[in-house]
Short mmCIF file of C-alpha atoms in Angstrom, two decimals:
data_model
loop_
_atom_site.label_atom_id
_atom_site.label_comp_id
_atom_site.label_asym_id
_atom_site.label_seq_id
_atom_site.Cartn_x
_atom_site.Cartn_y
_atom_site.Cartn_z
CA UNK K 1 -15.88 9.09 -9.72
CA UNK K 2 -15.65 6.57 -6.92
CA UNK K 3 -12.40 7.01 -5.35
CA UNK K 4 -10.01 7.69 -2.43
CA UNK K 5 -9.08 11.27 -2.63
CA UNK K 6 -6.53 13.10 -0.45
CA UNK K 7 -5.59 16.70 -0.24
CA UNK K 8 -3.24 18.35 -0.69
CA UNK K 9 -1.19 16.65 -3.38
CA UNK K 10 1.97 18.54 -2.52
CA UNK K 11 2.84 20.16 0.83
CA UNK K 12 6.11 22.05 1.38
CA UNK K 13 6.65 23.51 4.82
CA UNK K 14 9.28 24.41 7.32
CA UNK K 15 10.51 22.45 10.23
CA UNK K 16 8.52 23.00 13.47
CA UNK K 17 5.28 23.75 11.55
CA UNK K 18 1.91 21.85 12.14
CA UNK K 19 0.09 20.52 9.04
CA UNK K 20 -2.83 18.40 8.07
CA UNK K 21 -3.52 16.01 5.32
CA UNK K 22 -7.20 15.13 4.58
CA UNK K 23 -8.65 11.94 3.12
CA UNK K 24 -12.00 11.01 1.83
CA UNK K 25 -13.44 7.82 0.41
CA UNK K 26 -16.70 7.36 -1.35
CA UNK K 27 -16.32 3.66 -1.85
CA UNK K 28 -18.58 2.88 1.24
CA UNK K 29 -15.69 1.14 2.95
CA UNK K 30 -15.60 0.83 6.73
CA UNK K 31 -11.79 0.73 7.17
CA UNK K 32 -9.31 3.48 6.37
CA UNK K 33 -5.50 3.52 6.64
CA UNK K 34 -2.47 5.91 6.50
CA UNK K 35 0.73 4.64 4.95
CA UNK K 36 4.09 6.31 4.63
CA UNK K 37 6.28 5.70 1.57
CA UNK K 38 9.96 6.71 1.93
CA UNK K 39 12.44 7.68 -0.82
CA UNK K 40 13.32 4.04 -1.47
CA UNK K 41 9.54 3.29 -2.07
CA UNK K 42 9.15 1.35 1.14
CA UNK K 43 5.48 1.36 2.22
CA UNK K 44 4.84 1.25 5.86
CA UNK K 45 1.48 1.22 7.78
CA UNK K 46 1.01 4.04 10.38
CA UNK K 47 -2.64 3.78 11.35
CA UNK K 48 -5.97 2.09 10.59
CA UNK K 49 -9.55 2.96 11.67
CA UNK K 50 -12.64 0.74 11.40
CA UNK K 51 -15.87 2.75 11.81
CA UNK K 52 -14.14 5.59 13.42
CA UNK K 53 -12.35 3.31 15.83
CA UNK K 54 -8.48 3.11 15.88
CA UNK K 55 -7.56 -0.55 15.39
CA UNK K 56 -3.89 -0.33 14.27
CA UNK K 57 -1.44 2.10 15.77
CA UNK K 58 2.10 1.35 14.68
CA UNK K 59 5.21 2.78 16.30
CA UNK K 60 4.66 6.37 15.10
CA UNK K 61 5.85 9.44 17.03
CA UNK K 62 2.92 11.01 18.87
CA UNK K 63 3.44 14.22 16.89
CA UNK K 64 1.27 12.22 14.25
CA UNK K 65 -2.43 12.26 15.27
CA UNK K 66 -5.07 10.74 13.10
CA UNK K 67 -8.66 11.72 13.32
CA UNK K 68 -11.84 9.98 11.83
CA UNK K 69 -14.88 12.16 12.04
CA UNK K 70 -16.92 9.41 10.17
CA UNK K 71 -16.13 6.26 8.36
CA UNK K 72 -15.63 8.05 5.02
CA UNK K 73 -12.96 10.39 6.30
CA UNK K 74 -9.59 10.01 7.91
CA UNK K 75 -7.26 13.00 8.39
CA UNK K 76 -3.78 13.19 9.61
CA UNK K 77 -2.34 16.00 11.61
CA UNK K 78 1.31 16.27 12.22
CA UNK K 79 2.81 18.59 14.80
CA UNK K 80 6.27 20.08 15.02
CA UNK K 81 7.43 18.74 11.57
CA UNK K 82 10.83 17.38 11.29
CA UNK K 83 13.05 16.78 8.22
CA UNK K 84 12.56 13.03 8.60
CA UNK K 85 8.88 13.42 8.15
CA UNK K 86 9.45 14.14 4.44
CA UNK K 87 7.81 11.37 2.51
CA UNK K 88 4.79 10.43 0.52
CA UNK K 89 1.75 9.84 2.70
CA UNK K 90 -0.95 7.50 1.30
CA UNK K 91 -4.42 7.15 2.44
CA UNK K 92 -6.31 3.79 1.56
CA UNK K 93 -9.54 2.14 2.48
CA UNK K 94 -11.02 -1.29 2.49
CA UNK K 95 -14.06 -3.26 3.49
CA UNK K 96 -13.65 -5.55 6.53
CA UNK K 97 -16.67 -7.86 5.98
CA UNK K 98 -17.13 -8.55 9.71
CA UNK K 99 -13.40 -8.75 10.78
CA UNK K 100 -12.51 -12.10 9.37
CA UNK K 101 -12.37 -11.65 5.55
CA UNK K 102 -9.54 -9.76 3.96
CA UNK K 103 -10.06 -7.53 1.08
CA UNK K 104 -7.86 -5.37 -1.17
CA UNK K 105 -6.92 -1.84 -0.19
CA UNK K 106 -7.73 1.08 -2.42
CA UNK K 107 -5.24 3.81 -2.41
CA UNK K 108 -5.32 7.49 -2.85
CA UNK K 109 -2.71 9.22 -5.06
CA UNK K 110 -0.56 10.40 -2.22
CA UNK K 111 0.46 13.56 -0.55
CA UNK K 112 4.13 14.40 -1.12
CA UNK K 113 5.36 16.19 2.12
CA UNK K 114 8.59 18.17 1.99
CA UNK K 115 9.93 19.56 5.17
CA UNK K 116 12.70 22.09 4.73
CA UNK H 1 10.87 0.46 9.35
CA UNK H 2 12.85 2.39 6.95
CA UNK H 3 14.50 0.67 3.94
CA UNK H 4 17.81 2.49 4.47
CA UNK H 5 20.62 0.92 2.43
CA UNK H 6 18.37 -1.13 0.29
CA UNK H 7 18.07 -0.53 -3.49
CA UNK H 8 14.85 -1.15 -5.36
CA UNK H 9 15.33 -4.30 -7.51
CA UNK H 10 14.86 -3.73 -11.15
CA UNK H 11 13.73 -6.27 -13.91
CA UNK H 12 14.09 -5.26 -17.45
CA UNK H 13 12.02 -7.17 -19.89
CA UNK H 14 11.62 -6.94 -23.68
CA UNK H 15 8.16 -5.99 -24.86
CA UNK H 16 6.16 -8.97 -25.70
CA UNK H 17 8.09 -11.33 -23.35
CA UNK H 18 6.63 -12.75 -20.14
CA UNK H 19 7.72 -11.23 -16.91
CA UNK H 20 8.09 -12.94 -13.56
CA UNK H 21 8.37 -10.98 -10.39
CA UNK H 22 9.23 -12.84 -7.26
CA UNK H 23 8.53 -12.09 -3.48
CA UNK H 24 9.40 -13.75 -0.31
CA UNK H 25 7.12 -13.21 2.66
CA UNK H 26 8.06 -13.51 6.25
CA UNK H 27 4.93 -14.39 8.45
CA UNK H 28 3.84 -18.08 8.11
CA UNK H 29 0.56 -16.93 9.69
CA UNK H 30 -0.23 -14.73 6.59
CA UNK H 31 -3.39 -15.91 4.98
CA UNK H 32 -4.06 -13.33 2.23
CA UNK H 33 -1.56 -12.07 -0.39
CA UNK H 34 -1.99 -9.08 -2.89
CA UNK H 35 -0.07 -7.70 -5.74
CA UNK H 36 -0.07 -4.01 -6.41
CA UNK H 37 1.29 -1.86 -9.19
CA UNK H 38 2.44 1.62 -8.52
CA UNK H 39 2.96 4.04 -11.39
CA UNK H 40 4.92 7.19 -11.01
CA UNK H 41 3.03 9.85 -9.13
CA UNK H 42 0.17 7.54 -8.25
CA UNK H 43 -0.95 5.36 -5.44
CA UNK H 44 -0.59 1.46 -5.50
CA UNK H 45 -3.29 -0.14 -7.56
CA UNK H 46 -4.68 -3.55 -6.95
CA UNK H 47 -3.68 -6.24 -9.52
CA UNK H 48 -4.65 -9.57 -8.05
CA UNK H 49 -5.00 -11.37 -4.86
CA UNK H 50 -4.77 -15.00 -3.54
CA UNK H 51 -5.90 -16.65 -0.28
CA UNK H 52 -3.78 -19.13 1.46
CA UNK H 53 -6.08 -22.06 0.52
CA UNK H 54 -5.11 -21.65 -3.10
CA UNK H 55 -1.66 -22.04 -4.91
CA UNK H 56 -2.68 -20.36 -8.23
CA UNK H 57 -4.90 -17.74 -9.51
CA UNK H 58 -5.27 -16.13 -12.90
CA UNK H 59 -6.44 -12.82 -14.05
CA UNK H 60 -6.30 -10.87 -17.37
CA UNK H 61 -2.66 -11.45 -18.51
CA UNK H 62 -1.50 -11.99 -14.88
CA UNK H 63 -1.09 -14.99 -12.69
CA UNK H 64 -0.07 -15.16 -9.13
CA UNK H 65 1.49 -18.37 -7.66
CA UNK H 66 1.80 -19.06 -4.02
CA UNK H 67 4.13 -21.60 -2.38
CA UNK H 68 3.40 -21.68 1.22
CA UNK H 69 6.15 -24.30 2.03
CA UNK H 70 8.86 -21.92 1.23
CA UNK H 71 6.81 -18.66 1.68
CA UNK H 72 7.21 -17.50 -1.82
CA UNK H 73 4.88 -15.54 -4.04
CA UNK H 74 5.33 -14.62 -7.75
CA UNK H 75 3.47 -12.59 -10.29
CA UNK H 76 3.62 -13.53 -13.76
CA UNK H 77 2.72 -11.00 -16.54
CA UNK H 78 2.15 -12.48 -20.05
CA UNK H 79 3.06 -10.52 -23.20
CA UNK H 80 4.50 -7.53 -21.23
CA UNK H 81 3.65 -4.15 -22.62
CA UNK H 82 5.12 -0.65 -22.15
CA UNK H 83 2.15 0.28 -19.94
CA UNK H 84 3.17 -2.36 -17.61
CA UNK H 85 6.33 -0.38 -16.48
CA UNK H 86 5.86 0.50 -12.87
CA UNK H 87 6.94 -0.62 -9.39
CA UNK H 88 5.37 -3.85 -8.28
CA UNK H 89 4.64 -4.64 -4.59
CA UNK H 90 3.75 -7.96 -2.97
CA UNK H 91 1.75 -7.58 0.28
CA UNK H 92 0.77 -10.04 2.90
CA UNK H 93 -2.27 -9.75 5.27
CA UNK H 94 -2.43 -11.68 8.38
CA UNK H 95 -5.20 -10.71 10.69
CA UNK H 96 -4.21 -8.40 13.50
CA UNK H 97 -6.87 -8.68 16.41
CA UNK H 98 -9.40 -9.63 13.82
CA UNK H 99 -8.69 -6.84 11.30
CA UNK H 100 -6.23 -7.08 8.36
CA UNK H 101 -2.81 -5.42 8.63
CA UNK H 102 -1.34 -5.39 5.28
CA UNK H 103 2.46 -5.39 5.12
CA UNK H 104 4.27 -4.48 1.93
CA UNK H 105 7.46 -5.97 0.51
CA UNK H 106 10.20 -3.64 -0.94
CA UNK H 107 8.97 -3.59 -4.40
CA UNK H 108 10.33 -4.42 -7.71
CA UNK H 109 10.67 -1.99 -10.66
CA UNK H 110 9.67 -3.41 -13.97
CA UNK H 111 11.15 -1.75 -16.97
CA UNK H 112 9.83 -2.63 -20.52
CA UNK H 113 12.09 -2.17 -23.29
CA UNK H 114 10.19 -1.34 -26.52
#
């Protein structure tokens, strides 16, 4: 199936640990994103990559480090996890069409991170 | 960036009635607007979009209206069904350095009463 898939779906870990979330899309898109959704359902963009190049980097602690090995993959590594990092993290992708034409984002089903 | 203190607005609609979900956007430079539906345990799913050179667009059972004068967006769902129960987000997409940066509203929870 064509989709945005992210793993793991659930991640429970203790404060201070380091963890990674992986994302892959087989839609042929050239732009990928990480969004964070808090307990109130508020969605906030964290990062965006276009063809492996970082193009959006919001005010996110530097404990969060995205990595894009190719345009179909965007991983998120989080160091020294804190209680406030607990949230659902969504990966998404879209096609940029030459930087001037907007297109819808396609989302994965999220990774629920719980830090204890 | 956190929605601390805000409660998710809820709209309750009888099955078969029409639903109207409203959204106010903030950036007058936004030129692209999208509605998403998020069901429990899933990611947001694209419903319909509209560009700033239009004021109305229709899809299957859904219509989006854009009023740029007052920076208002609405989603109309005709003959609402139980499967329409979800959280609905409007999103705006001004270009950021040539690439789109999609910003989401706080969402509205639609409850369909059978």
